[in-house]
Tab-separated table of C-alpha atoms and ligand atoms in Angstrom:
chain	number	residue	atom	x	y	z
A	278	MET	CA	-99.241	-84.911	103.332
A	279	LYS	CA	-99.565	-82.041	100.939
A	280	LYS	CA	-103.158	-83.020	100.184
A	281	LEU	CA	-103.925	-83.313	103.884
A	282	THR	CA	-102.444	-79.893	104.540
A	283	SER	CA	-104.429	-78.262	101.751
A	284	THR	CA	-107.632	-80.005	102.938
A	285	PHE	CA	-106.969	-78.728	106.429
A	286	ALA	CA	-106.327	-75.242	105.091
A	287	PHE	CA	-109.580	-75.421	103.115
A	288	LEU	CA	-111.482	-76.452	106.246
A	289	LEU	CA	-109.921	-73.635	108.215
A	290	VAL	CA	-110.807	-71.072	105.538
A	291	SER	CA	-114.372	-72.471	105.280
A	292	ALA	CA	-114.821	-72.354	109.039
A	293	GLY	CA	-113.490	-68.801	109.080
A	294	PHE	CA	-115.851	-67.816	106.270
A	295	ALA	CA	-118.880	-69.340	108.073
A	296	PHE	CA	-117.867	-67.570	111.284
A	297	ALA	CA	-117.514	-64.257	109.433
A	298	GLN	CA	-120.953	-64.782	107.884
A	299	ASN	CA	-122.482	-65.476	111.307
A	300	GLU	CA	-120.807	-62.415	112.752
A	301	ALA	CA	-122.076	-60.301	109.847
A	302	ALA	CA	-125.608	-61.703	110.296
A	303	LYS	CA	-125.608	-60.640	113.949
A	304	LYS	CA	-124.872	-57.072	112.944
A	305	THR	CA	-128.111	-56.342	111.088
A	306	PRO	CA	-131.283	-55.269	112.925
A	307	GLU	CA	-133.274	-57.880	110.945
A	308	SER	CA	-131.214	-60.826	112.219
A	309	SER	CA	-132.773	-60.576	115.695
A	310	GLU	CA	-136.377	-60.077	114.483
A	311	THR	CA	-138.830	-62.961	115.006
A	312	TRP	CA	-142.054	-62.731	113.004
A	313	THR	CA	-143.896	-65.863	114.171
A	314	PRO	CA	-145.923	-66.812	116.082
A	315	VAL	CA	-148.062	-63.685	115.873
A	316	PRO	CA	-149.647	-62.981	119.302
A	317	PRO	CA	-153.453	-63.421	119.163
A	318	ILE	CA	-155.494	-60.230	119.243
A	319	VAL	CA	-157.552	-59.919	122.452
A	320	THR	CA	-160.067	-57.121	123.027
A	321	PRO	CA	-159.406	-55.824	126.542
A	322	GLY	CA	-162.172	-54.909	128.992
A	323	THR	CA	-163.524	-51.381	128.724
A	324	MET	CA	-162.502	-48.304	130.670
A	325	ALA	CA	-164.648	-45.189	130.892
A	326	ALA	CA	-163.544	-42.862	128.117
A	327	ASN	CA	-162.662	-39.946	130.351
A	328	ALA	CA	-161.491	-41.911	133.368
A	329	SER	CA	-158.356	-40.545	134.929
A	330	GLY	CA	-156.816	-43.992	135.190
A	331	LEU	CA	-155.516	-45.863	138.208
A	332	THR	CA	-153.988	-43.502	140.732
A	333	ALA	CA	-151.337	-44.627	143.216
A	334	PRO	CA	-152.165	-46.779	146.235
A	335	SER	CA	-151.186	-45.475	149.673
A	336	ASP	CA	-147.814	-47.257	149.906
A	337	ALA	CA	-146.493	-46.449	146.427
A	338	ILE	CA	-143.758	-44.025	145.421
A	339	VAL	CA	-145.479	-41.656	143.013
A	340	LEU	CA	-143.159	-41.062	140.072
A	341	PHE	CA	-145.559	-38.861	138.113
A	342	ASP	CA	-148.904	-37.555	139.339
A	343	GLY	CA	-149.859	-35.628	136.212
A	344	LYS	CA	-148.072	-32.390	137.175
A	345	ASN	CA	-144.859	-32.805	139.091
A	346	THR	CA	-141.826	-34.147	137.204
A	347	ASP	CA	-139.337	-33.711	140.086
A	348	GLU	CA	-138.672	-37.459	140.194
A	349	TRP	CA	-137.231	-37.339	136.646
A	350	VAL	CA	-134.235	-36.087	134.702
A	351	SER	CA	-133.419	-36.098	130.997
A	352	VAL	CA	-130.788	-38.455	129.591
A	353	LYS	CA	-129.569	-38.978	126.050
A	354	SER	CA	-130.446	-42.648	125.495
A	355	HIS	CA	-130.797	-46.128	126.976
A	356	VAL	CA	-127.123	-46.882	126.331
A	357	SER	CA	-125.844	-47.359	129.878
A	358	LYS	CA	-123.018	-44.837	129.626
A	359	ASP	CA	-125.644	-42.232	128.677
A	360	TRP	CA	-128.122	-42.834	131.490
A	361	LYS	CA	-125.313	-43.334	134.005
A	362	SER	CA	-123.784	-40.005	132.973
A	363	THR	CA	-123.633	-37.342	135.648
A	364	ASN	CA	-124.513	-34.792	132.991
A	365	MET	CA	-128.268	-34.929	133.475
A	366	GLY	CA	-130.609	-31.999	133.318
A	367	PRO	CA	-134.182	-31.424	134.432
A	368	LEU	CA	-136.786	-33.338	132.461
A	369	LYS	CA	-137.364	-31.714	129.084
A	370	TRP	CA	-140.591	-33.545	128.288
A	371	ALA	CA	-143.780	-31.590	127.738
A	372	VAL	CA	-146.410	-31.814	130.480
A	373	LYS	CA	-149.926	-31.308	129.182
A	374	ASP	CA	-153.395	-32.251	130.464
A	375	GLY	CA	-152.029	-34.451	133.233
A	376	ALA	CA	-149.598	-36.385	131.041
A	377	MET	CA	-145.952	-36.084	130.108
A	378	TYR	CA	-144.958	-36.536	126.481
A	379	SER	CA	-141.841	-38.002	124.936
A	380	THR	CA	-140.701	-35.106	122.844
A	381	LEU	CA	-137.596	-32.978	122.383
A	382	GLY	CA	-135.099	-35.779	121.801
A	383	SER	CA	-134.355	-37.111	125.251
A	384	TYR	CA	-135.234	-40.050	127.448
A	385	ALA	CA	-136.843	-39.620	130.863
A	386	ARG	CA	-134.936	-41.256	133.727
A	387	THR	CA	-135.981	-41.595	137.342
A	388	LYS	CA	-133.572	-40.058	139.827
A	389	ARG	CA	-134.224	-43.008	142.135
A	390	GLU	CA	-132.892	-46.480	141.482
A	391	PHE	CA	-134.760	-49.691	142.230
A	392	GLU	CA	-134.232	-53.415	142.723
A	393	ASN	CA	-137.443	-55.493	142.784
A	394	PHE	CA	-140.747	-53.751	142.208
A	395	GLN	CA	-144.309	-53.498	140.983
A	396	LEU	CA	-144.613	-50.688	138.450
A	397	HIS	CA	-147.765	-49.107	137.064
A	398	VAL	CA	-147.552	-46.947	133.935
A	399	GLU	CA	-150.285	-45.627	131.661
A	400	PHE	CA	-149.477	-44.613	128.117
A	401	ARG	CA	-151.208	-43.167	125.102
A	402	THR	CA	-149.894	-43.348	121.540
A	403	PRO	CA	-150.735	-40.509	119.116
A	404	GLU	CA	-154.408	-40.284	118.146
A	405	LYS	CA	-153.518	-39.786	114.501
A	406	PRO	CA	-151.115	-42.618	113.770
A	407	GLU	CA	-148.178	-41.832	111.537
A	408	GLY	CA	-145.680	-44.296	110.141
A	409	LYS	CA	-145.965	-48.052	110.364
A	410	SER	CA	-144.385	-51.026	112.086
A	411	GLN	CA	-141.777	-49.792	114.600
A	412	ALA	CA	-142.197	-46.154	113.511
A	413	ARG	CA	-145.758	-45.854	114.923
A	414	GLY	CA	-146.220	-44.734	118.523
A	415	ASN	CA	-142.919	-46.215	119.656
A	416	SER	CA	-141.603	-45.673	123.163
A	417	GLY	CA	-140.570	-48.077	125.888
A	418	VAL	CA	-140.295	-48.695	129.604
A	419	PHE	CA	-136.763	-49.711	130.582
A	420	LEU	CA	-136.426	-51.706	133.800
A	421	GLN	CA	-133.279	-50.893	135.815
A	422	GLY	CA	-132.126	-48.971	132.746
A	423	TYR	CA	-131.390	-52.145	130.768
A	424	TYR	CA	-134.491	-54.110	129.804
A	425	GLU	CA	-137.106	-52.610	127.504
A	426	ILE	CA	-140.762	-53.515	127.732
A	427	GLN	CA	-141.847	-52.238	124.350
A	428	VAL	CA	-144.415	-49.481	123.957
A	429	LEU	CA	-145.842	-49.354	120.443
A	430	ASP	CA	-149.084	-48.556	118.642
A	431	ASN	CA	-149.792	-52.146	117.593
A	432	TYR	CA	-153.455	-51.587	116.773
A	433	GLU	CA	-153.806	-52.924	113.208
A	434	ASN	CA	-150.098	-52.311	112.769
A	435	PRO	CA	-148.109	-55.486	112.067
A	436	THR	CA	-144.471	-55.693	113.070
A	437	TYR	CA	-142.083	-58.436	114.112
A	438	SER	CA	-143.565	-60.417	117.020
A	439	ASN	CA	-140.636	-59.956	119.376
A	440	GLY	CA	-140.878	-56.181	118.884
A	441	GLN	CA	-144.614	-55.841	119.556
A	442	VAL	CA	-146.094	-53.904	122.425
A	443	GLY	CA	-145.737	-56.150	125.484
A	444	SER	CA	-142.537	-57.776	124.264
A	445	VAL	CA	-139.313	-57.861	126.158
A	446	TYR	CA	-137.794	-56.143	123.144
A	447	LYS	CA	-136.212	-58.597	120.711
A	448	GLN	CA	-136.217	-61.466	123.184
A	449	ALA	CA	-139.714	-62.453	124.380
A	450	ILE	CA	-142.872	-62.437	122.224
A	451	PRO	CA	-145.966	-61.274	124.156
A	452	LEU	CA	-148.655	-63.881	124.857
A	453	ALA	CA	-151.379	-61.663	123.381
A	454	ASN	CA	-151.994	-58.344	121.653
A	455	PRO	CA	-154.625	-56.516	123.743
A	456	SER	CA	-153.914	-53.119	122.152
A	457	ARG	CA	-156.398	-50.326	122.430
A	458	LYS	CA	-156.964	-47.874	119.586
A	459	PRO	CA	-154.465	-45.062	119.040
A	460	GLY	CA	-155.142	-42.114	121.340
A	461	GLU	CA	-156.766	-44.280	124.047
A	462	TRP	CA	-155.086	-44.687	127.419
A	463	GLN	CA	-153.543	-48.103	128.049
A	464	THR	CA	-152.134	-49.613	131.229
A	465	TYR	CA	-148.991	-51.516	132.029
A	466	ASP	CA	-148.623	-53.384	135.310
A	467	ILE	CA	-145.153	-54.838	135.596
A	468	VAL	CA	-143.796	-57.112	138.326
A	469	TYR	CA	-140.035	-57.290	138.204
A	470	GLN	CA	-137.437	-59.332	140.018
A	471	ALA	CA	-133.905	-58.123	139.378
A	472	PRO	CA	-131.159	-60.479	138.191
A	473	ARG	CA	-128.506	-61.375	140.735
A	474	PHE	CA	-124.790	-61.469	140.019
A	475	ASN	CA	-122.031	-63.010	142.104
A	476	LYS	CA	-118.925	-61.106	143.224
A	477	SER	CA	-117.170	-61.886	139.924
A	478	GLY	CA	-120.079	-60.390	137.979
A	479	ILE	CA	-121.325	-63.804	136.830
A	480	LEU	CA	-125.090	-64.183	136.578
A	481	ALA	CA	-126.311	-66.199	139.589
A	482	GLU	CA	-130.039	-65.910	138.866
A	483	PRO	CA	-131.737	-64.230	135.889
A	484	GLY	CA	-134.194	-61.397	136.269
A	485	TYR	CA	-137.876	-62.203	135.789
A	486	VAL	CA	-140.707	-60.075	134.560
A	487	THR	CA	-144.484	-60.440	134.532
A	488	VAL	CA	-146.380	-57.868	132.485
A	489	LEU	CA	-150.090	-57.098	132.214
A	490	LEU	CA	-151.158	-54.881	129.340
A	491	ASN	CA	-154.689	-53.529	129.718
A	492	GLY	CA	-155.290	-56.208	132.350
A	493	ILE	CA	-154.130	-59.075	130.094
A	494	VAL	CA	-151.002	-61.108	130.919
A	495	VAL	CA	-148.520	-60.642	128.085
A	496	GLN	CA	-145.366	-61.829	129.918
A	497	ASN	CA	-145.670	-64.545	132.547
A	498	HIS	CA	-142.579	-64.748	134.778
A	499	THR	CA	-140.348	-64.403	131.731
A	500	ALA	CA	-136.633	-64.922	132.359
A	501	ILE	CA	-134.691	-61.944	131.037
A	502	LYS	CA	-131.837	-62.960	128.734
A	503	GLY	CA	-129.939	-59.680	128.781
A	504	ASN	CA	-129.849	-56.209	127.264
A	505	THR	CA	-132.599	-55.415	124.763
A	506	ASP	CA	-130.471	-54.160	121.910
A	507	TYR	CA	-131.750	-53.121	118.477
A	508	ILE	CA	-128.906	-54.970	116.793
A	509	GLY	CA	-127.520	-58.310	117.908
A	510	TYR	CA	-128.507	-60.764	120.612
A	511	PRO	CA	-128.877	-60.148	124.362
A	512	THR	CA	-125.739	-59.766	126.419
A	513	MET	CA	-125.714	-59.423	130.193
A	514	GLU	CA	-123.945	-56.543	131.900
A	515	PRO	CA	-123.637	-57.047	135.674
A	516	HIS	CA	-125.433	-54.328	137.632
A	517	GLY	CA	-127.124	-53.375	140.856
A	518	ALA	CA	-130.122	-51.127	141.449
A	519	GLY	CA	-131.146	-49.099	138.400
A	520	PRO	CA	-133.623	-46.452	137.263
A	521	ILE	CA	-136.783	-46.593	135.186
A	522	LEU	CA	-136.307	-45.042	131.752
A	523	LEU	CA	-139.001	-43.952	129.326
A	524	GLN	CA	-137.914	-43.926	125.716
A	525	ASP	CA	-138.056	-41.118	123.212
A	526	HIS	CA	-138.302	-42.773	119.801
A	527	GLY	CA	-139.390	-39.664	117.945
A	528	ASN	CA	-143.125	-40.220	118.504
A	529	PRO	CA	-145.055	-38.107	121.041
A	530	VAL	CA	-146.257	-40.840	123.411
A	531	GLY	CA	-147.984	-39.655	126.599
A	532	PHE	CA	-147.505	-41.130	130.095
A	533	ARG	CA	-149.505	-40.682	133.281
A	534	ASN	CA	-150.198	-42.334	136.657
A	535	ILE	CA	-146.666	-43.670	137.041
A	536	TRP	CA	-146.121	-45.262	140.432
A	537	ILE	CA	-143.963	-47.973	141.888
A	538	ARG	CA	-144.037	-50.274	144.928
A	539	GLU	CA	-140.713	-51.707	146.007
A	540	LEU	CA	-140.853	-55.431	146.769
G	871	MG	MG1	-139.317	-48.833	121.968
């Protein structure tokens, strides 16, 4: 009996130790990085060098036309309590040459909130790249405030595959890497279907996202697993309509021609 008891105690302690190890592993940023497969590099079709991009179609809500930032406010971060805060000021981003730039330590948040939509965003990472991996031209487009489609200068800049430009950050590797050179304008076309939750807040149907980067499909009706956290694995927070956020990650990334069509 004594032996049995001590064996049982040993098993309990071992199980506890393994659990603690797993819990500890979840708490490092590296534990949710996936490095393979590496998305194949695809050279996108060309765009005229000085083209002003794709302006809004007649039925779109124009979120940024190159000058007017009235549709936006500044928020502290993508943590939901921050972007849901009522303490929001006018957008602090710099507007220059028809683009708005992620500077001055705040995220841009739309005043409006959306359910299902088609979103067009053009972005430009700094012409002179600084830093490497996730520290080069990093920003992001957050759908309904929760789900980041990564923006990164991934031109000849390796990083973990599930953190590349075109990833659903830390949960879905893009199908290709059609990055343009730093300083060149790039396009995102995003089709998004919001997740649905029942009255108890239980997920009834996941959200789905299809993403084209520079005209190339990088996410094809990808089911969204949950929040796109830097540390840990996705968790789902029940929610309704939400805003679009643009990330400030300390790199001056420019945005222009931002428009949305509700579906
Ligand atoms: Mg980012």
